[in-house]
Amino acid sequence: MIAEYYIIINELAGSGHGKQVWETIKPILEQRQIHFEYRISEYAGHTIRLAAEYVKTIQRRPNITPVILVVGGDGTLNEALNGIMQVPQQDPIPIAYIQVALEMILHGAWAWPLILKLP
């Protein structure tokens, strides 16, 4: 199975470090030729709308698994889950989460799962 990522980024997460995390992740995805599209969450509650729109518009195809990837804090994840749950689905869409927390940024901990697990 090939994964396609539908990414929601909260650039303000982690005391504003969400943008820095995204700027690190994006070139890795591009270098590895991983299909993705992304949206920036611009205001409180926006992630709910973005996640619901992704669920409504994702086209299911054989041998391709769509994954909604959230880059942000726990509030961003909560909003994404709420948006996903608003749309009835026959086949649930997997959700992935890269936590952006200042403590993780300072220690570089957020990058290890991405670097080690991406194809």
mmCIF file of C-alpha atoms in Angstrom:
data_model
loop_
_atom_site.group_PDB
_atom_site.id
_atom_site.type_symbol
_atom_site.label_atom_id
_atom_site.label_comp_id
_atom_site.label_asym_id
_atom_site.label_seq_id
_atom_site.Cartn_x
_atom_site.Cartn_y
_atom_site.Cartn_z
ATOM 1 C CA MET A 1 0.000 0.000 0.000
ATOM 2 C CA ILE A 2 1.081 3.523 -0.795
ATOM 3 C CA ALA A 3 0.152 6.330 1.591
ATOM 4 C CA GLU A 4 -0.973 9.778 0.491
ATOM 5 C CA TYR A 5 -0.835 12.441 3.156
ATOM 6 C CA TYR A 6 -3.387 15.189 3.658
ATOM 7 C CA ILE A 7 -1.635 17.514 6.067
ATOM 8 C CA ILE A 8 -2.972 20.180 8.401
ATOM 9 C CA ILE A 9 -0.354 22.471 9.947
ATOM 10 C CA ASN A 10 -0.759 24.787 12.908
ATOM 11 C CA GLU A 11 2.210 27.101 12.468
ATOM 12 C CA LEU A 12 1.577 28.742 15.844
ATOM 13 C CA ALA A 13 1.771 25.507 17.845
ATOM 14 C CA GLY A 14 4.697 25.047 20.226
ATOM 15 C CA SER A 15 5.028 28.775 20.858
ATOM 16 C CA GLY A 16 5.215 29.403 17.126
ATOM 17 C CA HIS A 17 7.519 26.518 16.244
ATOM 18 C CA GLY A 18 4.911 24.686 14.153
ATOM 19 C CA LYS A 19 6.151 26.577 11.093
ATOM 20 C CA GLN A 20 9.744 25.516 11.804
ATOM 21 C CA VAL A 21 8.688 21.886 12.131
ATOM 22 C CA TRP A 22 6.753 22.033 8.848
ATOM 23 C CA GLU A 23 9.716 23.642 7.070
ATOM 24 C CA THR A 24 11.794 20.647 8.185
ATOM 25 C CA ILE A 25 9.217 17.996 7.278
ATOM 26 C CA LYS A 26 8.203 19.317 3.850
ATOM 27 C CA PRO A 27 11.599 18.846 2.137
ATOM 28 C CA ILE A 28 11.828 15.293 3.516
ATOM 29 C CA LEU A 29 8.469 14.431 1.962
ATOM 30 C CA GLU A 30 9.480 16.052 -1.322
ATOM 31 C CA GLN A 31 12.888 14.348 -1.395
ATOM 32 C CA ARG A 32 11.285 10.949 -0.840
ATOM 33 C CA GLN A 33 8.640 11.736 -3.484
ATOM 34 C CA ILE A 34 5.788 11.118 -1.067
ATOM 35 C CA HIS A 35 2.462 12.424 -2.346
ATOM 36 C CA PHE A 36 0.966 15.043 -0.062
ATOM 37 C CA GLU A 37 -1.117 18.152 0.002
ATOM 38 C CA TYR A 38 -1.330 20.552 2.889
ATOM 39 C CA ARG A 39 -3.351 23.331 4.426
ATOM 40 C CA ILE A 40 -2.401 25.861 7.076
ATOM 41 C CA SER A 41 -4.807 26.290 9.984
ATOM 42 C CA GLU A 42 -5.321 30.042 10.231
ATOM 43 C CA TYR A 43 -7.594 30.565 13.236
ATOM 44 C CA ALA A 44 -9.199 28.799 16.187
ATOM 45 C CA GLY A 45 -11.618 26.190 14.882
ATOM 46 C CA HIS A 46 -10.188 26.237 11.355
ATOM 47 C CA THR A 47 -8.669 22.768 11.717
ATOM 48 C CA ILE A 48 -12.164 21.342 12.281
ATOM 49 C CA ARG A 49 -13.241 22.686 8.901
ATOM 50 C CA LEU A 50 -10.039 21.622 7.131
ATOM 51 C CA ALA A 51 -10.250 18.047 8.445
ATOM 52 C CA ALA A 52 -13.916 17.722 7.495
ATOM 53 C CA GLU A 53 -13.149 19.035 3.989
ATOM 54 C CA TYR A 54 -10.347 16.511 3.571
ATOM 55 C CA VAL A 55 -12.652 13.643 4.580
ATOM 56 C CA LYS A 56 -15.326 14.826 2.129
ATOM 57 C CA THR A 57 -12.955 15.244 -0.818
ATOM 58 C CA ILE A 58 -10.504 12.350 -0.496
ATOM 59 C CA GLN A 59 -10.924 10.002 -3.436
ATOM 60 C CA ARG A 60 -10.482 6.352 -2.439
ATOM 61 C CA ARG A 61 -8.326 4.357 -4.865
ATOM 62 C CA PRO A 62 -7.078 0.786 -4.844
ATOM 63 C CA ASN A 63 -3.716 0.227 -3.122
ATOM 64 C CA ILE A 64 -3.562 3.822 -1.842
ATOM 65 C CA THR A 65 -4.197 4.691 1.785
ATOM 66 C CA PRO A 66 -5.115 8.301 2.513
ATOM 67 C CA VAL A 67 -3.737 9.547 5.837
ATOM 68 C CA ILE A 68 -4.621 12.811 7.528
ATOM 69 C CA LEU A 69 -1.464 14.112 9.186
ATOM 70 C CA VAL A 70 -1.788 16.777 11.861
ATOM 71 C CA VAL A 71 1.229 18.931 12.698
ATOM 72 C CA GLY A 72 0.469 20.925 15.829
ATOM 73 C CA GLY A 73 -0.358 20.751 19.482
ATOM 74 C CA ASP A 74 -3.002 18.772 21.303
ATOM 75 C CA GLY A 75 -5.619 21.429 20.534
ATOM 76 C CA THR A 76 -4.940 21.057 16.817
ATOM 77 C CA LEU A 77 -5.267 17.288 17.092
ATOM 78 C CA ASN A 78 -8.526 17.655 19.020
ATOM 79 C CA GLU A 79 -9.954 19.945 16.341
ATOM 80 C CA ALA A 80 -8.882 17.555 13.561
ATOM 81 C CA LEU A 81 -10.564 14.625 15.306
ATOM 82 C CA ASN A 82 -13.749 16.654 15.723
ATOM 83 C CA GLY A 83 -13.724 17.571 12.035
ATOM 84 C CA ILE A 84 -13.142 13.979 10.952
ATOM 85 C CA MET A 85 -15.958 12.721 13.194
ATOM 86 C CA GLN A 86 -18.420 15.215 11.677
ATOM 87 C CA VAL A 87 -18.358 13.386 8.331
ATOM 88 C CA PRO A 88 -19.878 9.900 8.088
ATOM 89 C CA GLN A 89 -17.377 7.401 6.652
ATOM 90 C CA GLN A 90 -17.683 3.824 5.480
ATOM 91 C CA ASP A 91 -13.930 3.286 5.674
ATOM 92 C CA PRO A 92 -12.246 5.303 8.417
ATOM 93 C CA ILE A 93 -9.289 7.407 7.352
ATOM 94 C CA PRO A 94 -6.147 6.921 9.449
ATOM 95 C CA ILE A 95 -4.840 9.944 11.296
ATOM 96 C CA ALA A 96 -1.196 10.621 12.116
ATOM 97 C CA TYR A 97 0.122 13.250 14.490
ATOM 98 C CA ILE A 98 3.402 15.085 14.804
ATOM 99 C CA GLN A 99 3.271 16.869 18.112
ATOM 100 C CA VAL A 100 4.727 20.348 18.171
ATOM 101 C CA ALA A 101 5.600 21.208 21.751
ATOM 102 C CA LEU A 102 8.333 23.607 22.757
ATOM 103 C CA GLU A 103 9.977 20.986 24.973
ATOM 104 C CA MET A 104 10.179 18.604 22.019
ATOM 105 C CA ILE A 105 11.601 21.275 19.732
ATOM 106 C CA LEU A 106 14.359 22.078 22.200
ATOM 107 C CA HIS A 107 15.378 18.427 22.396
ATOM 108 C CA GLY A 108 14.786 17.523 18.738
ATOM 109 C CA ALA A 109 12.517 14.674 19.831
ATOM 110 C CA TRP A 110 9.738 15.401 17.324
ATOM 111 C CA ALA A 111 11.888 14.546 14.297
ATOM 112 C CA TRP A 112 12.933 10.996 15.198
ATOM 113 C CA PRO A 113 9.661 9.179 14.401
ATOM 114 C CA LEU A 114 9.429 10.961 11.063
ATOM 115 C CA ILE A 115 12.998 10.226 10.042
ATOM 116 C CA LEU A 116 12.888 6.605 11.142
ATOM 117 C CA LYS A 117 9.465 5.528 9.886
ATOM 118 C CA LEU A 118 8.820 7.235 6.561
ATOM 119 C CA PRO A 119 9.364 5.021 3.508
#
